[in-house]
Coordinates of C-alpha atoms in Angstrom, one line a residue:
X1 CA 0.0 0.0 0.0
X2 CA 3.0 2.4 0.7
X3 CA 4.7 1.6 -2.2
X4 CA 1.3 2.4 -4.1
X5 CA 1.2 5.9 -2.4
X6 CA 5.2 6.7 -3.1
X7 CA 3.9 6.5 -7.0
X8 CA 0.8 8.2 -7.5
X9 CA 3.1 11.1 -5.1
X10 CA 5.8 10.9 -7.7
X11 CA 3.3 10.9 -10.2
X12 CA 1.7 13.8 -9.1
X13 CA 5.0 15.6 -8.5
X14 CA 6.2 15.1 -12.3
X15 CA 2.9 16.5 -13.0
X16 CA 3.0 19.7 -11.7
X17 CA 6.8 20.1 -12.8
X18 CA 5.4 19.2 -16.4
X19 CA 2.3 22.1 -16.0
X20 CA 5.1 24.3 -14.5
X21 CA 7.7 23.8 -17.3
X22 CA 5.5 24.4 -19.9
X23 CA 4.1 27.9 -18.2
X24 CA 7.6 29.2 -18.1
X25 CA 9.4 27.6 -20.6
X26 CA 8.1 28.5 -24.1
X27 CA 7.9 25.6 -27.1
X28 CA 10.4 26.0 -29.9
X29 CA 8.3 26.6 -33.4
X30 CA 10.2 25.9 -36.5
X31 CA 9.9 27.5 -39.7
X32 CA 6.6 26.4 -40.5
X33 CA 4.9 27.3 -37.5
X34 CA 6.8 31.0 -36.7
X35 CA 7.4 31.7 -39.9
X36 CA 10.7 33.3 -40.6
X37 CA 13.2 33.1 -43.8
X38 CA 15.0 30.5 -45.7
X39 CA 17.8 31.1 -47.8
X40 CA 19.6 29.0 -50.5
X41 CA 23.4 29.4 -50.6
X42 CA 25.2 28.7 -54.1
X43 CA 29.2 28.3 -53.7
X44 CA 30.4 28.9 -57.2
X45 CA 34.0 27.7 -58.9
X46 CA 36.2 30.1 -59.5
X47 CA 39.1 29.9 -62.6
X48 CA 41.3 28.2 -60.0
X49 CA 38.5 25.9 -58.1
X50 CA 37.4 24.2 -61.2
X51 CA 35.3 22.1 -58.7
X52 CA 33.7 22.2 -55.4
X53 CA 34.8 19.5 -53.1
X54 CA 33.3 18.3 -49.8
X55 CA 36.4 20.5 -47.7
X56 CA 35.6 23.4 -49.6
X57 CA 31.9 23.1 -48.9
X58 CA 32.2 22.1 -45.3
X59 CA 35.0 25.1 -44.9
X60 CA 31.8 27.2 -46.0
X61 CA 29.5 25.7 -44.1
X62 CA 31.1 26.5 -41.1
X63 CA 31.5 30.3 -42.2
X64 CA 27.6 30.3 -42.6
X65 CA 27.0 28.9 -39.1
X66 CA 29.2 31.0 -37.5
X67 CA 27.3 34.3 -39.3
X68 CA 23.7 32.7 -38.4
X69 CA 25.2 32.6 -35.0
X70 CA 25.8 36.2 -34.6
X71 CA 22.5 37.2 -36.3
X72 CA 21.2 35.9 -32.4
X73 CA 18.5 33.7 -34.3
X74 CA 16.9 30.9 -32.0
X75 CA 17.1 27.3 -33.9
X76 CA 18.0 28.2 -36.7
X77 CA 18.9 25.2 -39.5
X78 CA 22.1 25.7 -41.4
X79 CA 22.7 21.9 -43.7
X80 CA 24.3 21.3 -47.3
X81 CA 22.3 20.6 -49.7
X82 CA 24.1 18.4 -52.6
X83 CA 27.3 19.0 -53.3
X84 CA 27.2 22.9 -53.8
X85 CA 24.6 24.3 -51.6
X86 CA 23.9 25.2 -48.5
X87 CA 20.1 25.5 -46.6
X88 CA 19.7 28.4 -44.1
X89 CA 16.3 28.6 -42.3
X90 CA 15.9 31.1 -39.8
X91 CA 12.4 31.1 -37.7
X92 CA 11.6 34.6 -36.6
X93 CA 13.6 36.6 -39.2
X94 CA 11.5 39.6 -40.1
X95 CA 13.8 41.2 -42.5
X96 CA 15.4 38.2 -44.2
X97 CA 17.5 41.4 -46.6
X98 CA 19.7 41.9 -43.5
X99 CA 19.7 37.9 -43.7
X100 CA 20.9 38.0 -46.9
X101 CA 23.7 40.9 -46.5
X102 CA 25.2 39.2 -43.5
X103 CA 25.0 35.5 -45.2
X104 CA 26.3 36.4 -48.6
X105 CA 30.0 38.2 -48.2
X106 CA 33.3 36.2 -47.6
X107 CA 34.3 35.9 -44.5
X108 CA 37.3 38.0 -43.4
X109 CA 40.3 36.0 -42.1
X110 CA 43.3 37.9 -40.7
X111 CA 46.3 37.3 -38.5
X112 CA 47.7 39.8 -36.2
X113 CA 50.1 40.5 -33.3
X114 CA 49.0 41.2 -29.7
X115 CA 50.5 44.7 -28.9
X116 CA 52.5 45.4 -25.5
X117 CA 51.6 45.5 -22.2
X118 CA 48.1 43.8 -22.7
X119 CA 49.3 40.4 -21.7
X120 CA 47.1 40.6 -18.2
X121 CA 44.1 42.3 -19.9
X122 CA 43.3 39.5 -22.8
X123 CA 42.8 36.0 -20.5
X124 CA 39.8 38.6 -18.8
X125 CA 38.9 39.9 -22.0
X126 CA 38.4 36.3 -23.1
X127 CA 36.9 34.8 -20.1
X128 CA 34.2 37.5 -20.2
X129 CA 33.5 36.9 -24.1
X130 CA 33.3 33.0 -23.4
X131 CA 30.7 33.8 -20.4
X132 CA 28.7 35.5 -22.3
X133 CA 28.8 32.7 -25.5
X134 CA 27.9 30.3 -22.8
X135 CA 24.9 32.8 -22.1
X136 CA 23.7 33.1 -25.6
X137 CA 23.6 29.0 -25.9
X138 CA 21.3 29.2 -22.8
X139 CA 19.3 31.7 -24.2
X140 CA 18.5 30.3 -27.6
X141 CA 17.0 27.6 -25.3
X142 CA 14.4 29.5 -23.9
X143 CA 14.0 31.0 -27.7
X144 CA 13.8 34.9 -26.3
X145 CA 14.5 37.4 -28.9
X146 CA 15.1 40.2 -26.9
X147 CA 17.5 38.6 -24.6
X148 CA 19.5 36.8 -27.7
X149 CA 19.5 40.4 -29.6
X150 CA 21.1 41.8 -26.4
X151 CA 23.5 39.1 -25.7
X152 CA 24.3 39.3 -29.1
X153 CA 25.1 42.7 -29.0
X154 CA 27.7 42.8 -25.6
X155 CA 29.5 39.7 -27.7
X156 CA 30.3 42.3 -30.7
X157 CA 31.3 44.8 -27.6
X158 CA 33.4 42.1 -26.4
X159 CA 34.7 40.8 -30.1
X160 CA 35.9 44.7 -30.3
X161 CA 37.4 45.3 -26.9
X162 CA 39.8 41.8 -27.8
X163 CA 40.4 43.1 -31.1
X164 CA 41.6 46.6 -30.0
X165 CA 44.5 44.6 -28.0
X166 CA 45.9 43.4 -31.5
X167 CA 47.5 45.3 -33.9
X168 CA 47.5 44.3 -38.2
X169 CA 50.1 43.1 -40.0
X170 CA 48.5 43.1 -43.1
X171 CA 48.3 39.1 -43.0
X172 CA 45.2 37.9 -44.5
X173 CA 43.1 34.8 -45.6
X174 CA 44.7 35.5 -49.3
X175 CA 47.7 34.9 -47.7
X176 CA 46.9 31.2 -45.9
X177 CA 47.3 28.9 -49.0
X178 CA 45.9 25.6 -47.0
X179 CA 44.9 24.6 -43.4
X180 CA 44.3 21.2 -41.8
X181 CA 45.1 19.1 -38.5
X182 CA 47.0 15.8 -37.6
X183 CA 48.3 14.1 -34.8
X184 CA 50.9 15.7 -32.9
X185 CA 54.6 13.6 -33.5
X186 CA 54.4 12.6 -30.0
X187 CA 50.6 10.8 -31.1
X188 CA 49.3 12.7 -27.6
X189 CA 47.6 15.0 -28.9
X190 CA 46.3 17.2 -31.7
X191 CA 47.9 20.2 -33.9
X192 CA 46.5 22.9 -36.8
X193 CA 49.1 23.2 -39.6
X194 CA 49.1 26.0 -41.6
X195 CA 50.5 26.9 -45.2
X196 CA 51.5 30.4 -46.5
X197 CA 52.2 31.7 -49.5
X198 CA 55.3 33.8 -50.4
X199 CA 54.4 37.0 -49.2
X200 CA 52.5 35.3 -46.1
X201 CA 55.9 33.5 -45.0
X202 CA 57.6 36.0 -45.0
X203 CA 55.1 38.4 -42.8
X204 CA 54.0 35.4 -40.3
X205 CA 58.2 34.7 -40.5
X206 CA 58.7 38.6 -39.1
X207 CA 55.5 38.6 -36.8
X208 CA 56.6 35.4 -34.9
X209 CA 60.2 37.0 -34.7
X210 CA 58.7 39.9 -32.9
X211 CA 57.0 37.9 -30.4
X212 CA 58.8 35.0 -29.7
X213 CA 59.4 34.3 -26.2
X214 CA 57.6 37.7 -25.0
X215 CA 54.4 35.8 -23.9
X216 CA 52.0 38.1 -26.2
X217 CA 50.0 36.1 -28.8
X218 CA 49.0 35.7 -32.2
X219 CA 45.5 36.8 -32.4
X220 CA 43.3 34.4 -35.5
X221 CA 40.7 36.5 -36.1
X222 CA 37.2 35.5 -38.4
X223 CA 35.3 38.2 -39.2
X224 CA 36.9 40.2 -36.3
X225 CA 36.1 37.5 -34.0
X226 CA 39.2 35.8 -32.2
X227 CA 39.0 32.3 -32.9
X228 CA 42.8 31.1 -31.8
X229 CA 45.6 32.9 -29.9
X230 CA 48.7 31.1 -29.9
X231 CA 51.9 31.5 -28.3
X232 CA 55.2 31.8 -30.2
X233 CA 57.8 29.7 -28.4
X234 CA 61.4 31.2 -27.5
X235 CA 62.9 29.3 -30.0
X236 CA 62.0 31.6 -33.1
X237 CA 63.6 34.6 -31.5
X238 CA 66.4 34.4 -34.0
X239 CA 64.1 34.1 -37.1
X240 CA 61.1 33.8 -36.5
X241 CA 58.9 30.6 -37.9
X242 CA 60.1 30.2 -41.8
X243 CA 59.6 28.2 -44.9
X244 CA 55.8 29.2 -44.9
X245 CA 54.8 26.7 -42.7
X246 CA 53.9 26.3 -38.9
X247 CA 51.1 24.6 -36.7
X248 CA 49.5 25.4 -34.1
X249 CA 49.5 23.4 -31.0
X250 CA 47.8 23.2 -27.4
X251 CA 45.0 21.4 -26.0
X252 CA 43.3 20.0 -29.0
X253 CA 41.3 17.6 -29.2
X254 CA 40.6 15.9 -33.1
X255 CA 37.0 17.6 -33.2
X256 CA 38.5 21.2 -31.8
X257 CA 41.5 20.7 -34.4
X258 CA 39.3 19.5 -37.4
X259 CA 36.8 22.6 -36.2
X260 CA 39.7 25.1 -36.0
X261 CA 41.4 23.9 -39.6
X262 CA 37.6 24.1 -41.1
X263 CA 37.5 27.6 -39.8
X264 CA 40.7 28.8 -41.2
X265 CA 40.1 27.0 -44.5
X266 CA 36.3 28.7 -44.9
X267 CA 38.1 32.2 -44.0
X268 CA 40.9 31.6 -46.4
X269 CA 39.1 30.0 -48.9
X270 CA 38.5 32.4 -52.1
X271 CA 35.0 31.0 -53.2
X272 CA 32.6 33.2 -54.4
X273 CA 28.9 32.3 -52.6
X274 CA 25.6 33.5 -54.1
X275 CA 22.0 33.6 -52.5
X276 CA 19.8 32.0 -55.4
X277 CA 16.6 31.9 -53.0
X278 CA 15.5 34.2 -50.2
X279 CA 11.7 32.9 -49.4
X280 CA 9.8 34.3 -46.7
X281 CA 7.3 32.1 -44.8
X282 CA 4.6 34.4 -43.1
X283 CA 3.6 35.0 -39.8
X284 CA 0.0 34.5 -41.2
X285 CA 0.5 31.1 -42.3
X286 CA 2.6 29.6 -39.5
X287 CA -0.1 31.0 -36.7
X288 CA -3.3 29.7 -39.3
X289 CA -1.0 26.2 -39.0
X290 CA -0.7 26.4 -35.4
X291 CA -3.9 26.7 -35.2
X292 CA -5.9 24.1 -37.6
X293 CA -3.5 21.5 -35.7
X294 CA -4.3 22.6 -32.4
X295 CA -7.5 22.0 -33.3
X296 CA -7.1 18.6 -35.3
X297 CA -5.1 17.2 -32.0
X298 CA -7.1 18.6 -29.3
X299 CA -10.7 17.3 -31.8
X300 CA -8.8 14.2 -32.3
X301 CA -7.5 13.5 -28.1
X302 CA -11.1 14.5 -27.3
X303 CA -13.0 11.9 -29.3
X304 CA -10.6 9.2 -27.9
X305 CA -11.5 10.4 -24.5
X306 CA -14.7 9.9 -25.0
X307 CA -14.8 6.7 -26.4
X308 CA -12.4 5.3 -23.8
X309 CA -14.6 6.7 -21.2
X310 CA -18.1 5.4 -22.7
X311 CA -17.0 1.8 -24.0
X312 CA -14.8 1.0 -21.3
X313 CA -16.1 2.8 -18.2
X314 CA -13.5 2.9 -15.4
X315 CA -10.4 1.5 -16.6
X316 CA -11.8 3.7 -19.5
X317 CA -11.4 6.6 -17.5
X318 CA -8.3 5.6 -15.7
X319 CA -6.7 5.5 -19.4
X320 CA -8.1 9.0 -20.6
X321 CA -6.0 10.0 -17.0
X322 CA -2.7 8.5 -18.2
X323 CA -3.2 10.0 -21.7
X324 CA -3.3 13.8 -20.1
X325 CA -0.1 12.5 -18.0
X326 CA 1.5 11.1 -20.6
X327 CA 0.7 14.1 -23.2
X328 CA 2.0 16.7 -20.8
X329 CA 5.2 14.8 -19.7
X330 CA 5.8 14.4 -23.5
X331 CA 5.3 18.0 -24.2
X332 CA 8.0 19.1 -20.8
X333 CA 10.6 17.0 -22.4
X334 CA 10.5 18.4 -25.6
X335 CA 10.8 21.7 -23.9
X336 CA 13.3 20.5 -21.6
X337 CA 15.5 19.2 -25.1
X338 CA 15.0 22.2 -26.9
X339 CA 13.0 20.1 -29.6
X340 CA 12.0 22.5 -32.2
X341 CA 8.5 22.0 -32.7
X342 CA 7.7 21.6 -36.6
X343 CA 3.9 20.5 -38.2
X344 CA 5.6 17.1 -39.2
X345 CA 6.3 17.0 -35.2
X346 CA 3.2 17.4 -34.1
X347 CA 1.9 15.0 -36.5
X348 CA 4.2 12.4 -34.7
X349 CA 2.9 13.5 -31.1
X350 CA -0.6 13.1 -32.1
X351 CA 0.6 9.4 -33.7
X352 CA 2.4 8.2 -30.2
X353 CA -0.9 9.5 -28.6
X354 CA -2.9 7.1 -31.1
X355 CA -0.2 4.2 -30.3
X356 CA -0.7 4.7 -26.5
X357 CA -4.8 4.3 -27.0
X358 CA -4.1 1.2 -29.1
X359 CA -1.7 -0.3 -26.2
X360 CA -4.6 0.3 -23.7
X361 CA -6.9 -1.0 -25.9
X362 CA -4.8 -4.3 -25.8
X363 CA -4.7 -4.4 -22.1
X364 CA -8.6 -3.3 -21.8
X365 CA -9.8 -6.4 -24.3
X366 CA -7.7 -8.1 -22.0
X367 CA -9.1 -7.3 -19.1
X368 CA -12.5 -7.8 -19.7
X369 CA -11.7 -11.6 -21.4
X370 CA -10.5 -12.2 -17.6
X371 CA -13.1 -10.4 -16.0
X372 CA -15.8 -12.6 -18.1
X373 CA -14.1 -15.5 -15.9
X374 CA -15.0 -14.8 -12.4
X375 CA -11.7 -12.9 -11.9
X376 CA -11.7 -9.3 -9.8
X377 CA -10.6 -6.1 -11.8
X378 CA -7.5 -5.9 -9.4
X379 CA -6.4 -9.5 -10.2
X380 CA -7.7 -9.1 -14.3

């Protein structure tokens, strides 16, 4: 009998959470349902890229996510889309023009030196950017715009503060010829290598001169945003790093090396990009969707209620209970996951609804075969 109590009490305790979870927290609508824009990316060849390989697109890719990212959009989708296309949706986007301008240049890639007597300010320059990264994933969460648009907007005062402790060397993405990762000799770890043509060689060579063994850094920076800041080891104070060539070590792991070469690659990488679709789903039609299928699931959960309750009295009624239970733990996960809520996705929720009646009805037909022979409902 206790044990009986200690679960309708949890029971009732996840219930509340779920009723309290989804007051507070709001559901994630896609693009279908919040309307927003979607954007189709063309990477073209170039006299000199006769072709467009899966590095070159994935090098792009990552350029795109990192620009969705600082438009402050929640859920947005960013996926390839053959072999020369990328897919941007992005629910909520009212003026999918600035979309378009911020999604369609090159990214800028540039390397330059970290200028004297900032070497205590950057490491609290940095910490406060990543705190307020980690904010802006916690935000997109909870999908509110306001808060993301504000977040958004200390991270650019936070990109400029780090970049103002840098100084240019005119050392570019036109420079970096290639960029990719490997095991380090020792097979412990993980390290970025880096090619430079002529010109580049020589400036990195003269950069890394300068800084060797002084402790201030060489600042990465993608579209003004410091991605890497290595140190030059004491070694190179005679020349410097020469012969074009040099990697980058520290503690990389294959993903952060593989995501740090696909970084440099997409800045360096001279492909031109085109936007050959800009479609804007409505408001209009994402609320009028949201609402026929609230009506469709609610219609539909209602009539199964009913017929649960009227054809199989109590246990009928004891069912149409753990339906509501079930629906509304369902629902708090998917908020608790950060599901993004798309018509398709609500098709399937009203589909596991339909395969939970059909278990019940199993157990109910069941039930009453057992009940037709003498047995009591508790022992059926």
């Amino acid at each position: 009998m206790q044990k009986q109590r200690l679960v309708l009490a949890l029971i009732v305790v996840l219930v509340i959470a779920a009723i309290t979870t989804l007051v507070k927290i709001p559901i994630q609508l896609g693009l279908d349902l919040q309307g927003g824009a979607q954007l189709t990316i063309q990477v073209k060849t170039t006299p000199e890229i006769k072709q467009i390989t899966a590095n070159e697109l994935e090098a792009v890719l990552s350029v795109v996510e990192g620009r969705v990212n600082g438009l402050g959009v929640s859920e947005p989708v960013v996926q390839t889309v053959g072999g020369d296309q990328i897919l941007v949706q992005l629910p909520g986007v009212n003026d999918p023009k600035e979309a378009e301008r911020v999604l369609g240049g090159t990214a800028q890639l540039d390397f330059r030196k970290q200028k004297p007597g900032t070497e205590a300010q950057l490491p609290i320059e940095q910490q406060v950017r990543q705190g307020l990264l980690l904010k802006q994933t916690e935000l997109r969460k909870t999908g509110d715009t306001k808060a993301i648009a504000e977040n958004q907007a200390a991270i650019e005062r936070s990109n400029q503060a780090i970049l103002q402790l840098f100084e240019p060397i005119n050392l570019s993405g036109k420079n970096l010829k290639d960029a990719g990762y490997q095991p380090t000799q020792s097979g412990n770890g993980w390290e970025v290598s880096l090619r430079f043509d002529q010109d580049g060689g020589n400036k990195f060579a003269q950069m890394t001169k300068e800084l060797a063994g002084t402790g201030r850094t060489i600042g990465i920076f993608l579209d003004n945003a410091l991605i890497s800041s290595p140190v030059v080891g004491p070694e190179f104070a005679q020349t410097g790093i020469t012969g074009g060539n040099a990697v980058i070590t520290g503690n990389f792991t294959s993903q952060s090396s593989k995501e740090l070469a696909v970084q440099l690659r997409g800045g360096a990488l001279p492909v031109p990009v085109e936007i050959v679709e800009n479609r804007t789903v409505g408001a209009t039609l994402g609320q009028d969707s949201i609402r026929r299928s609230i009506y469709a699931g609610a219609g539909g959960l209602a009539l199964v209620l009913i017929f649960m309750a009227v054809y199989y009295r109590v246990p009928g009624l004891i069912a149409d209970v753990a339906l509501v239970i079930y629906s509304l733990l369902t629902l708090a996960v998917f908020v608790l996951l950060g599901v993004t809520l798309t018509l398709p996705g609500i098709a399937g929720f009203i589909l596991s609804i339909g395969m939970a009646v059909d278990a019940n009805v199993l157990i109910f037909e069941r039930t009453r075969e057992e009940l037709r022979t003498g047995k009591t409902l508790y022992r059926s």
